[in-house]
Structures are given as structure tokens and as C-alpha cells.
GROMACS .gro file of C-alpha atoms in nm:
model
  408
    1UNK     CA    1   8.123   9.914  12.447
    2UNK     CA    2   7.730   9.884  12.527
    3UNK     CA    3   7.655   9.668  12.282
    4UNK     CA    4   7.629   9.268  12.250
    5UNK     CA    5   7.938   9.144  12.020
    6UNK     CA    6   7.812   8.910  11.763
    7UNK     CA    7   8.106   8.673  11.576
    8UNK     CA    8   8.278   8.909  11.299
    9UNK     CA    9   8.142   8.802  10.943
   10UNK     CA   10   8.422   8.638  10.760
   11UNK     CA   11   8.457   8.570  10.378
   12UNK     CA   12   8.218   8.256  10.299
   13UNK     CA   13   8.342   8.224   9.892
   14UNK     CA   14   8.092   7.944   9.851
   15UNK     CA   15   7.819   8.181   9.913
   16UNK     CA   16   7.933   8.486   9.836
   17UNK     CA   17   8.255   8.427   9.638
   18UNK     CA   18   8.358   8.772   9.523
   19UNK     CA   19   8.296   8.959   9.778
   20UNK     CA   20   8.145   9.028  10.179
   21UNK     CA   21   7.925   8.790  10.317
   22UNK     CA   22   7.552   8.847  10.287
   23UNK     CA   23   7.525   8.965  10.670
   24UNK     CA   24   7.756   9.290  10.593
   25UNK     CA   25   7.450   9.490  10.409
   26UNK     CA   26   7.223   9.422  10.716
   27UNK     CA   27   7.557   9.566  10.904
   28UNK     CA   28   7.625   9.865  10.691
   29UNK     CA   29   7.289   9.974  10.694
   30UNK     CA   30   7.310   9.959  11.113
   31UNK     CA   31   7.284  10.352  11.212
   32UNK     CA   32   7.597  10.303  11.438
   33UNK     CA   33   7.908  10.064  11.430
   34UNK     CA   34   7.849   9.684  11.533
   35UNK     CA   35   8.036   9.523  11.827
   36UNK     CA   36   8.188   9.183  11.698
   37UNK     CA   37   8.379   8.904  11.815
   38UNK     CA   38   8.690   8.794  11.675
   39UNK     CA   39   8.835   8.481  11.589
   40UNK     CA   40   9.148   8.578  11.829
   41UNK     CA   41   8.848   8.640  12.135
   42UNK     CA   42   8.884   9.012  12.094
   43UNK     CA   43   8.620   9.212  12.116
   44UNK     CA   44   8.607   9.536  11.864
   45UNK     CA   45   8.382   9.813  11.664
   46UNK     CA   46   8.358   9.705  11.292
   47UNK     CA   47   8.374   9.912  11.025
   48UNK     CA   48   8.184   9.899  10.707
   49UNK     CA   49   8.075  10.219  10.510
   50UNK     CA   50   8.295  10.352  10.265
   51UNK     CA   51   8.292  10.684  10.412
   52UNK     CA   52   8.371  10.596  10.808
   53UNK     CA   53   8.610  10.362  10.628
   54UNK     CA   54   8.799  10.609  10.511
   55UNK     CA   55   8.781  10.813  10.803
   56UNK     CA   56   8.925  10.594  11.002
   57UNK     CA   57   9.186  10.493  10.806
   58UNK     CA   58   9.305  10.839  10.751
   59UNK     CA   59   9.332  10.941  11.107
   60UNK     CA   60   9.620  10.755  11.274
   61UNK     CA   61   9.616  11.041  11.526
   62UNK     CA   62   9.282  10.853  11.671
   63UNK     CA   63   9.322  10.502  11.580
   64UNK     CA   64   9.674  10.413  11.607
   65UNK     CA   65   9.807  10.151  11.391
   66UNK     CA   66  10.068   9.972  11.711
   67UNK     CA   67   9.820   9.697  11.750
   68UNK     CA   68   9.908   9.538  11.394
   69UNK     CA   69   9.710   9.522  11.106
   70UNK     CA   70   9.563   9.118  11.151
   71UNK     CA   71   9.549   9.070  11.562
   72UNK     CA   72   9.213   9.011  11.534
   73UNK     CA   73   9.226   8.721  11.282
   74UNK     CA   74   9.623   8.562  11.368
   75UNK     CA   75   9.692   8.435  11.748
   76UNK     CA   76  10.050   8.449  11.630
   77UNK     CA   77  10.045   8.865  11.614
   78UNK     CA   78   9.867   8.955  11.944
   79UNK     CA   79   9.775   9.314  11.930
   80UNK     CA   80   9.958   9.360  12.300
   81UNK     CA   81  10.277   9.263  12.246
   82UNK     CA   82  10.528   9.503  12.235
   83UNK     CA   83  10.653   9.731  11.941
   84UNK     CA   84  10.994   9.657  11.885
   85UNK     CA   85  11.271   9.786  11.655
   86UNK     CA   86  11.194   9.772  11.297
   87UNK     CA   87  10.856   9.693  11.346
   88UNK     CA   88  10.743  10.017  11.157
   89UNK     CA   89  10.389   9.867  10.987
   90UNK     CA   90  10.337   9.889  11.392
   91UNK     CA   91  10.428  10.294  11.383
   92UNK     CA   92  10.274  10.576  11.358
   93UNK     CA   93  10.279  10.940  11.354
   94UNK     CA   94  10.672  11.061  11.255
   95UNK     CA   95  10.790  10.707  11.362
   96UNK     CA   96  10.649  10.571  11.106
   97UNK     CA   97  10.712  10.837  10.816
   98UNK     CA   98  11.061  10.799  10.894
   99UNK     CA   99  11.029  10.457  10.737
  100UNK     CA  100  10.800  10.557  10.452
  101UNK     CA  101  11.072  10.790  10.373
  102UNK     CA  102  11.329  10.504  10.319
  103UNK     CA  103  11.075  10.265  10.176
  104UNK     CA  104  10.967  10.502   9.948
  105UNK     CA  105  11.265  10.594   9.722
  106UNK     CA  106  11.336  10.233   9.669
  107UNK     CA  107  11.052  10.112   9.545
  108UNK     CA  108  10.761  10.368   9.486
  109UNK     CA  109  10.901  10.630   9.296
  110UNK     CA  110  10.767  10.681   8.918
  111UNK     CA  111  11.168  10.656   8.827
  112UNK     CA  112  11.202  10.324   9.019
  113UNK     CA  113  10.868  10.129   8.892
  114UNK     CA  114  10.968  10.249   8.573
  115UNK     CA  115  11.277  10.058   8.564
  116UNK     CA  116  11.112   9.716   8.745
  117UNK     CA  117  10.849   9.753   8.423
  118UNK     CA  118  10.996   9.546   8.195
  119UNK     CA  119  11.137   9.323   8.424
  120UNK     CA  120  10.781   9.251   8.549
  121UNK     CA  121  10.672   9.196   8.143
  122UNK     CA  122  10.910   8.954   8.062
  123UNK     CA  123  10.881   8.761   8.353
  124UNK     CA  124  10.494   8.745   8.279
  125UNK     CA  125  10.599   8.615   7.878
  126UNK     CA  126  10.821   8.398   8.025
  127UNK     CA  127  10.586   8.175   8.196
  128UNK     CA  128  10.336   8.199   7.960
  129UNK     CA  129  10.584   8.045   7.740
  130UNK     CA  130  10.643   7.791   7.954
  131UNK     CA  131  10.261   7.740   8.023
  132UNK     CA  132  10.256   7.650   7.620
  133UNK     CA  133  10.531   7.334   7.703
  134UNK     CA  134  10.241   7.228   7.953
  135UNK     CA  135   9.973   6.952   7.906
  136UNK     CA  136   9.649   7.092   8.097
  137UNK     CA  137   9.506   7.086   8.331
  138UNK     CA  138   9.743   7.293   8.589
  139UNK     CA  139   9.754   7.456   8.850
  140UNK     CA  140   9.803   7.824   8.775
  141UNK     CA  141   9.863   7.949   9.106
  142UNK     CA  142  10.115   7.711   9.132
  143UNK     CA  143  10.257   7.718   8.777
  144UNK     CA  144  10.175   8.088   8.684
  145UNK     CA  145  10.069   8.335   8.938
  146UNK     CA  146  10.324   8.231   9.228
  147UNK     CA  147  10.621   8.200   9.041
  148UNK     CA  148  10.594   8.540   8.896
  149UNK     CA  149  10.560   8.728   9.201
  150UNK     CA  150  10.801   8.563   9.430
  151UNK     CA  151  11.060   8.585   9.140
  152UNK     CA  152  10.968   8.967   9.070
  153UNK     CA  153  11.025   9.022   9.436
  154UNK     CA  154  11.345   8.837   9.458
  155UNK     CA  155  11.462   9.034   9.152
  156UNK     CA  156  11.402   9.385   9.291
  157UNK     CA  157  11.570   9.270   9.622
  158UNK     CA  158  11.859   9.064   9.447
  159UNK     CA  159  11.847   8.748   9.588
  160UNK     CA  160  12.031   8.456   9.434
  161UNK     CA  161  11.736   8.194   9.294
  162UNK     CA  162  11.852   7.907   9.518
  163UNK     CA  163  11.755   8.106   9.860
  164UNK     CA  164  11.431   8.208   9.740
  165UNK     CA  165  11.257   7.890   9.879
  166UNK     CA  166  11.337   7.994  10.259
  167UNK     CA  167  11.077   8.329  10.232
  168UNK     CA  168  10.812   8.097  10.101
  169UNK     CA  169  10.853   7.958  10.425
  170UNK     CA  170  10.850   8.270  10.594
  171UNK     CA  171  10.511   8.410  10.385
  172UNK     CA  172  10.314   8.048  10.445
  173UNK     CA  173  10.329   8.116  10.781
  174UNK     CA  174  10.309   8.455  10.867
  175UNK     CA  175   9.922   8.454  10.751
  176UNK     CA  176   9.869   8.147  10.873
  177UNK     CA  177   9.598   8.124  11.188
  178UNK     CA  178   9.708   7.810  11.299
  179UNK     CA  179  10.101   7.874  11.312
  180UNK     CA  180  10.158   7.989  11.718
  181UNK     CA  181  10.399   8.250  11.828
  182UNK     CA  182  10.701   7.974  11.872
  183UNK     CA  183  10.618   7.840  11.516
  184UNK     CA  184  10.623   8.214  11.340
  185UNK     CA  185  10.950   8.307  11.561
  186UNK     CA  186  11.094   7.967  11.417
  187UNK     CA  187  11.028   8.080  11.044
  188UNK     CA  188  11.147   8.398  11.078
  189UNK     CA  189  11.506   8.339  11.212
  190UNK     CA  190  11.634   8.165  10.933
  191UNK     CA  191  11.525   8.490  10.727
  192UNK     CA  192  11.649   8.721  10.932
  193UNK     CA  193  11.951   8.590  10.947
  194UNK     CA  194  12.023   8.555  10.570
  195UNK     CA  195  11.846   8.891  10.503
  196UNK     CA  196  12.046   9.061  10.781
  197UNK     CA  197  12.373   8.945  10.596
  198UNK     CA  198  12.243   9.051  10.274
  199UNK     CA  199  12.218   9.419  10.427
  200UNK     CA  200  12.495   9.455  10.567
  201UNK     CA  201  12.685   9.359  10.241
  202UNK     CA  202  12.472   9.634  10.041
  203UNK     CA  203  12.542   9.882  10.338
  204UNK     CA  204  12.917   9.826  10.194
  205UNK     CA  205  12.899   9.745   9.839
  206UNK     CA  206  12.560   9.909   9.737
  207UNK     CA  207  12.381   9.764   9.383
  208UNK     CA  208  12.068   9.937   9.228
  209UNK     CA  209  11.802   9.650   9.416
  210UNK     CA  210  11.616   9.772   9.633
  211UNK     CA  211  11.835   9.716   9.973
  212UNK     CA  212  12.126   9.876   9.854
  213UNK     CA  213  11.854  10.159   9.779
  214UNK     CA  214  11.687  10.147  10.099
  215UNK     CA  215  12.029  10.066  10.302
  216UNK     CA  216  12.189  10.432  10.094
  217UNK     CA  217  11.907  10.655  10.239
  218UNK     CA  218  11.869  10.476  10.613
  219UNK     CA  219  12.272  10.540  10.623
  220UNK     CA  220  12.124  10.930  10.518
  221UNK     CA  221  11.864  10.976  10.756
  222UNK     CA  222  11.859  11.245  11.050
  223UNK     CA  223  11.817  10.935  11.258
  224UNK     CA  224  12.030  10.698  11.042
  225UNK     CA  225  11.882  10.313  11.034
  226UNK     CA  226  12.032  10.059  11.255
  227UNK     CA  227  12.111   9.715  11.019
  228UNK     CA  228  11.779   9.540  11.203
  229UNK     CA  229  11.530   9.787  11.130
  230UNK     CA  230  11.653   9.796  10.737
  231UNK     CA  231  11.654   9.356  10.745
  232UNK     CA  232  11.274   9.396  10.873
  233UNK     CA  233  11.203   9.619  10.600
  234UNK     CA  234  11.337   9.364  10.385
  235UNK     CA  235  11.130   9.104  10.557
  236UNK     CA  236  10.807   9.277  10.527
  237UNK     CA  237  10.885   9.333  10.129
  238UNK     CA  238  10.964   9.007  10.090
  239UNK     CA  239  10.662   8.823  10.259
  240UNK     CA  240  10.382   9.057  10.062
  241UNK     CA  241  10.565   8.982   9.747
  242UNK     CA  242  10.569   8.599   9.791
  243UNK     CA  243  10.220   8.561   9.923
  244UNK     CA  244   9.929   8.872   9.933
  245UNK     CA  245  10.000   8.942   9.537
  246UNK     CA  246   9.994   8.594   9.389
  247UNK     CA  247   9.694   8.590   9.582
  248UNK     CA  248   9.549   8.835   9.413
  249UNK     CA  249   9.656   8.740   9.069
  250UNK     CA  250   9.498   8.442   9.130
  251UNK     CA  251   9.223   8.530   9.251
  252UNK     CA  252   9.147   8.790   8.991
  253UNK     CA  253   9.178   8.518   8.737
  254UNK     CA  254   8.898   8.301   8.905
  255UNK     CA  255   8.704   8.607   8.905
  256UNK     CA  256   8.723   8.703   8.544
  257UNK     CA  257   8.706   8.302   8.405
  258UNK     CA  258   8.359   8.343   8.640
  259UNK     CA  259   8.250   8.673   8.449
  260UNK     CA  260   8.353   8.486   8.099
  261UNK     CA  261   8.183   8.840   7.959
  262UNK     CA  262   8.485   9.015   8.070
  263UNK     CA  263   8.753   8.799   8.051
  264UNK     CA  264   8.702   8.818   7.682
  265UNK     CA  265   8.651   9.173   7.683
  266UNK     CA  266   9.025   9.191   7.801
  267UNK     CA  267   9.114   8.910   7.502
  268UNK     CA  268   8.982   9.155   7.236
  269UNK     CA  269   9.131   9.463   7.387
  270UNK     CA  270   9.427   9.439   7.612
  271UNK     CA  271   9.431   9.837   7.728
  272UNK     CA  272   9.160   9.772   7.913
  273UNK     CA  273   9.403   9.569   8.145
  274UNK     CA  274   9.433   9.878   8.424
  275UNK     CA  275   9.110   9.905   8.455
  276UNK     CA  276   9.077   9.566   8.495
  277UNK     CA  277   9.314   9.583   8.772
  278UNK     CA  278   9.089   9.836   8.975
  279UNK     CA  279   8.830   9.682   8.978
  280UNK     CA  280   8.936   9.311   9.057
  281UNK     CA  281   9.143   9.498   9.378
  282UNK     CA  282   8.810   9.703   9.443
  283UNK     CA  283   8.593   9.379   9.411
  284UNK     CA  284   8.827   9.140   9.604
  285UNK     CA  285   9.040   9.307   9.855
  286UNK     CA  286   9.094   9.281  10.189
  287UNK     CA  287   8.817   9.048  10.289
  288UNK     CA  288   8.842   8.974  10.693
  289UNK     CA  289   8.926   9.388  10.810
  290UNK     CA  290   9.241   9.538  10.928
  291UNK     CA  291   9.310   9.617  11.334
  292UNK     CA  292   9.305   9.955  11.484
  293UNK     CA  293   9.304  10.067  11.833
  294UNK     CA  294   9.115  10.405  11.928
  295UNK     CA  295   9.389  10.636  12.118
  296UNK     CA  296   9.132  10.866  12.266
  297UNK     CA  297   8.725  10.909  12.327
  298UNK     CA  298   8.634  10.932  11.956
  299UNK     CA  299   8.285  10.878  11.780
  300UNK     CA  300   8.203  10.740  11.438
  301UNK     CA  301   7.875  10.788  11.288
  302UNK     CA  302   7.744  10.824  11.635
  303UNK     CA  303   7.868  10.551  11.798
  304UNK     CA  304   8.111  10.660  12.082
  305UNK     CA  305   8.433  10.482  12.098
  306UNK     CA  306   8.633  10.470  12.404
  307UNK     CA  307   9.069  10.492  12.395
  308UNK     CA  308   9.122  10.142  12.379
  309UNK     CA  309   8.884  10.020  12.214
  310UNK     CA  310   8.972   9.819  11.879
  311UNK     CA  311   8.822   9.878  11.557
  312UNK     CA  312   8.773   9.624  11.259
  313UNK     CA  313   8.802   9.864  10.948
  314UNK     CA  314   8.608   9.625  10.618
  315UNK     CA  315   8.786   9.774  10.317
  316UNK     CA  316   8.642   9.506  10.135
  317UNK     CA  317   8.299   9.623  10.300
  318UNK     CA  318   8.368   9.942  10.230
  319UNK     CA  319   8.441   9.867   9.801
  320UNK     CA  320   8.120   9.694   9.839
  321UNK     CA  321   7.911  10.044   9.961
  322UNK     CA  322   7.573  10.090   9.712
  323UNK     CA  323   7.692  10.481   9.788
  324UNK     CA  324   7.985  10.462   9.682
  325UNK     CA  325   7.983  10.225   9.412
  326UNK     CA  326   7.727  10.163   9.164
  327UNK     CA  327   7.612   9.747   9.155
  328UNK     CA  328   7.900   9.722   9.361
  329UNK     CA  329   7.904   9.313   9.400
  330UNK     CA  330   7.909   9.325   8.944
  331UNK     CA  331   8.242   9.236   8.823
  332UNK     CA  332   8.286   9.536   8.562
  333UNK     CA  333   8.633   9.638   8.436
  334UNK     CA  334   8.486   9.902   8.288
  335UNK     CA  335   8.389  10.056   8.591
  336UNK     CA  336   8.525  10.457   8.553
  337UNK     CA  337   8.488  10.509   8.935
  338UNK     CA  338   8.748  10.344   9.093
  339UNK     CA  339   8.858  10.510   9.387
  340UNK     CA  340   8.879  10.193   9.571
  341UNK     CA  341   9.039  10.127   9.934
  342UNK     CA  342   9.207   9.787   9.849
  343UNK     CA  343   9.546   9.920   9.899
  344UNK     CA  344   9.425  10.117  10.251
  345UNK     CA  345   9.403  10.454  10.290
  346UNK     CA  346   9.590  10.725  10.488
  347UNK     CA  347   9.964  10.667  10.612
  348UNK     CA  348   9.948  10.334  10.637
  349UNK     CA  349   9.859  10.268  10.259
  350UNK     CA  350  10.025   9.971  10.102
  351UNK     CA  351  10.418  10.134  10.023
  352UNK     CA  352  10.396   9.817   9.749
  353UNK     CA  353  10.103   9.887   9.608
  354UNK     CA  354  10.283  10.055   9.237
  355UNK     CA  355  10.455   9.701   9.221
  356UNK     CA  356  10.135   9.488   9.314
  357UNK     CA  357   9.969   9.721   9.072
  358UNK     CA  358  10.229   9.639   8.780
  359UNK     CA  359  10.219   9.297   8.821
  360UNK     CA  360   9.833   9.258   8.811
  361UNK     CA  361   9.843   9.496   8.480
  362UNK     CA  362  10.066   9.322   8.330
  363UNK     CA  363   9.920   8.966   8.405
  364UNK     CA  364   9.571   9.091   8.269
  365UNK     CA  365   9.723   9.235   7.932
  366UNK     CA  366   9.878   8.921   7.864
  367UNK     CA  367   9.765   8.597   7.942
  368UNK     CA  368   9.375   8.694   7.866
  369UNK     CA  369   9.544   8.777   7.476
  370UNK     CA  370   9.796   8.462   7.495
  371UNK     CA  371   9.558   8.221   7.651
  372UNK     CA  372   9.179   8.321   7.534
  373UNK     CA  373   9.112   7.950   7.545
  374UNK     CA  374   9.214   7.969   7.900
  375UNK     CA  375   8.897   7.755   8.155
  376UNK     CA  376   8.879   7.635   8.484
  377UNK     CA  377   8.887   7.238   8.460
  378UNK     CA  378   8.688   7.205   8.782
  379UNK     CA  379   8.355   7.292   8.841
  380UNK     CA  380   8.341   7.679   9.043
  381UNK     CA  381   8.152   7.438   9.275
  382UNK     CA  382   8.454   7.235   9.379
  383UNK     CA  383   8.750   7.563   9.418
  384UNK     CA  384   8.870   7.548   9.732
  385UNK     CA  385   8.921   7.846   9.919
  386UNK     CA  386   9.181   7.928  10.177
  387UNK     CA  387   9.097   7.903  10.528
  388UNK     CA  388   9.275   7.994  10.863
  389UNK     CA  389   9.442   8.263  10.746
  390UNK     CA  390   9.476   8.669  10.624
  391UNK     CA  391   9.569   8.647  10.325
  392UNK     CA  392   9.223   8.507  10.139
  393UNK     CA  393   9.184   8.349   9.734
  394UNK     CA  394   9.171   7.978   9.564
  395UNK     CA  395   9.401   7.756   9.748
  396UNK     CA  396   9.427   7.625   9.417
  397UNK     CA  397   9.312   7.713   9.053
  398UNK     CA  398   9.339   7.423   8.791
  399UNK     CA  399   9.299   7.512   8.478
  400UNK     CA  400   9.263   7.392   8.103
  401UNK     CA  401   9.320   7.568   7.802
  402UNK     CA  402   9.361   7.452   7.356
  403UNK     CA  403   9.671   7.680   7.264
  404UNK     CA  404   9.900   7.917   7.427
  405UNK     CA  405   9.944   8.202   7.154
  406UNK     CA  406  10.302   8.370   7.112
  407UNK     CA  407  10.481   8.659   7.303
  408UNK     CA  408  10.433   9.006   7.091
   0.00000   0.00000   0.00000
């Protein structure tokens, strides 16, 4: 690296709430990569067209994915420590598909999102049924959009309702910048331990969930999977379900009661719900990067990078790319280009994104036609935003709201 680092732009929701901060167009428009500073001290090459964006992304043969995805944001995953069994988001190359072939099956197949479908839609009626026995204002992350995933998630792993609050635990912290190594390793014992029973009873009395799935075609494999490498798969599942979609949801909300224009687009004509999904994941997504580490000399757009050197890859930047995307900072769920890179790109691409997908669908064909009278009861001015952490969105988002219609 040649260059001086300068601190790596980080979501400022106040200023720019819906998407990169200001100083990422004076970035992108850079003719090479800029060196910045991380919040972990790390120094790396960030990211920010659409196009390098998905170059990089797509070539784990040159930018290996072993350093983990948020080293650069959370002193609790330094990218040097050591890959270790089961650690497979850590993988790449065959290593890694061998655990994309196991995840897969279980929970990305057309035949298996089919079945969690109406699981997902009832769940979604249910609490909007329940939001009609409430006096506003609430607070719909709380009430609304974290309920439904962490229940979804639970559902499609099987686990009893009374052990469900011990992997909020385990989510809270994982994305958490202020949680140290000792702290995470704390949370994640008690979960590993209960998940790690839970396998090893679907390894001998398999159900339809998504274990006894997973635990059927690791007991399959060429290299069949040892019981810790299935309970981190598990783990993984279960911490993205209870935290990075509910996130979303909730986010996406506050977007749309922002945009009021196209929240009641989606009251007049729920179909337009998956667009609507596209576009909040291309608008919103992904907001501080995710790690890579170059694993030989490599250039992008001119700027040489040297084997070892980490790279900051701005999906969020990259949604945001004038060439890519027309107005790209507009909220429009009409938007017919939607090739988006909120999900990743490449081998590494979200394995839960068909769920996360479902879930955001269904939220945005429902509760915009059950709720139209549905308001923040703060001013935008006083939303909080999450701080100290990788997974971004409203810490909390109180709402108001005259009626709750009912369930079709």
C-alpha cells in the first residue's frame, strides 16, 4: 500500500439515512481504490463501484474469504485468528462448497422454501393480529419485526419456544463492537451446547427441520460431517435469523413510512411487495463493507494489490453506483433493475437469502394493506440508530397507527 489510509466512511443515518455517507461519491469517483483505516486499526483497499464490487466478490481464488466477513468493524472476530472446524463462512474454494452442499438442501431449495411459505404468512397475520389488541404507540421492532423472524427461524430449526431466548443472546452479541473475545466465547457456549445436543438427537431420530435435513446429507457426504461442524451450521442459521433480518424488516419499514409515496403504493396494490423487497435490500444493505484478504499480487481498476493485503468490499456502495443504478439514493419499488448485491455475490452469497427474501415479501404484502394508517410517532429527527456494531437499522421504531384491518 502507497497510499495514506484515511478512517473508513461508516453509515451516518442522520445525514444520510438510507444509504452511504456523502464522502463515498468523492470515493467512487477516485480512479483507483482508497486506502482506509478501520475501526479494528486495520489498514485495507476499499471497494466501491458496482463493477470492481462484483469482481471481487466473485473471485475467492484472489481474495479469500478466511479472514471473516466483519474483522474490520468487530475486535471480537480478528481476521488472524485461526480457522477452525466448522467455521465454513471462513472457507473457501472446495472447503467451503462442501458446506454449501449441506446448507443448501435444507434450506434453499425451491421444494424447501416452498414448504416454510406459509409458515412465514401466518406468522406475519399472526402478529398483525396481535398488533390490533395493542394501544399505540409501539415499538415495532420489538413487537412486530423481531418476533417474526426469530420465531420463523426457530420453526425451521425446531426449537422448543422456551429456549429461544438463549440465541437472542448469542445474535446481540455476535455484532456487537464492544463485546471482547472472552465476552463472545461466553455467549456462545451455552448455544453450542444446547444446539450440539439438538444435533445429535436429529442425527438419530431425523424430523423434516432443517437439522435433521442438514444432519441426513453431512451423514451422506464423501467427507461425512463431524457433530461440531453441523452445531456451527446451526449456530450461524440461527444468529442471522434472530438479528440481520429483523433488521432489515425494520429498517425497510422506516424507509417506506419516510417515502409515504410508496408505502401507499404497496397499500393499494400488494403484488408490488417483491419488488418492494429489492429495492429496500438494494437501498439499505450492507452498510459498513465485508473483509477480504488478497491471496496473491492482484490489481483492481489499476490499483495494485499485494497478497495480504485486505480489502473492504461496499455492497451498499456498490447498490448506490449512478452506473449501475439509475437515482440510485430514490427509494423506488418500482425500480425494474434490480440486480442488487445486498445478499453478496459469488460463493459466498447469503445461503439464507430465499428465507430473508420470504420474510421481507411477506411483511410488505401485509402489514402496508392491514395497517395503511400505520406512522412513526416520533419525529425521523429523533430515530435512533444502532451504533457499535455490523448489523446496522433503528435501534428502535415506535409507531402509531387508527385501525389494524383483518387477515384475508
Amino acid at each position: 500500500m502507497e497510499s495514506k489510509a484515511i478512517p473508513l466512511p461508516l453509515p451516518r443515518e442522520q445525514v444520510c439515512p438510507f444509504g452511504p455517507p456523502p464522502e463515498i461519491e468523492e470515493i467512487r469517483q477516485s480512479s483507483s481504490l482508497t486506502r482506509v483505516l478501520c475501526p479494528t486499526g486495520i489498514e485495507a483497499w476499499l471497494v466501491t463501484r458496482y463493477a470492481d464490487v462484483h469482481e471481487v466478490l466473485g473471485d475467492s481464488r484472489r481474495f479469500s474469504s478466511r479472514v471473516g466477513m466483519a474483522g474490520h468493524l468487530l475486535a471480537n472476530q480478528p481476521p488472524d485468528a485461526p480457522v477452525e472446524e466448522g467455521d465454513f463462512n471462513r472457507m473457501d474454494g472446495e472447503d467451503y462448497l462442501r458446506f454449501r452442499r449441506v446448507m443448501a438442501p435444507a434450506i434453499s431449495t425451491v421444494k424447501r422454501t416452498e414448504l416454510f411459505r406459509p409458515l412465514v404468512r401466518s406468522t406475519v397475520d399472526e402478529l398483525l393480529d396481535g398488533l390490533a389488541a395493542e394501544q399505540g404507540p409501539v415499538d415495532l421492532h420489538q413487537k412486530f419485526s423481531n418476533p417474526l423472524t426469530s420465531s420463523i427461524i426457530a420453526e425451521l430449526l425446531d426449537v422448543p419456544h422456551g429456549d429461544r431466548e438463549l440465541f437472542r443472546d448469542l445474535a446481540k452479541a455476535l455484532f456487537d463492537s464492544t463485546i471482547d473475545v472472552e465476552a463472545l466465547d461466553a455467549a456462545r457456549l451455552p448455544l453450542f451446547g444446547y444446539l450440539h445436543t439438538l444435533v445429535v438427537e436429529r442425527m438419530r431420530t431425523p424430523g423434516e427441520d432443517v437439522i435433521s435435513v442438514m444432519a441426513a446429507k453431512g451423514k451422506a457426504a464423501e467427507r461425512p460431517f463431524t457433530e461440531l461442524e453441523l452445531t456451527k451450521v446451526a449456530a450461524g442459521f440461527l444468529a442471522a435469523g434472530f438479528d440481520t433480518t429483523a433488521a432489515a424488516i425494520s429498517y425497510g419499514i422506516l424507509a417506506l413510512l419516510r417515502h409515504r409515496e410508496q408505502f401507499s403504493l404497496l397499500c393499494d396494490d400488494p403484488s408490488l411487495a417483491p419488488d418492494a423487497a429489492e429495492e429496500i435490500l438494494r437501498l439499505l444493505a450492507a452498510g459498513s463493507g465485508m473483509l477480504r484478504v488478497a491471496t496473491v499480487d492482484t490489481e483492481v481498476r489499476g490499483t495494485r494489490i499485494a497478497a495480504g493485503d485486505f480489502v473492504v468490499v461496499s455492497a451498499q456502495a456498490a447498490n448506490h453506483d449512478p452506473a449501475r443504478f439509475t437515482a440510485p439514493d430514490r427509494l423506488d419499488i418500482t425500480r425494474t433493475r434490480r440486480q442488487h448485491l445486498a445478499f453478496g455475490h459469488g460463493p459466498h452469497q447469503c445461503p439464507g437469502q430465499h428465507v430473508a427474501r420470504m420474510e421481507l415479501v411477506a411483511v410488505l404484502a401485509a402489514l402496508p394493506r392491514r395497517v395503511p394508517s400505520l406512522r412513526l410517532a416520533e419525529p425521523f429527527s429523533e430515530i435512533e440508530f444502532k451504533k457499535d456494531t455490523a448489523v446496522f437499522g433503528p435501534v428502535r421504531l415506535p409507531v402509531t397507527w387508527d385501525h389494524v384491518l383483518p387477515g384475508s
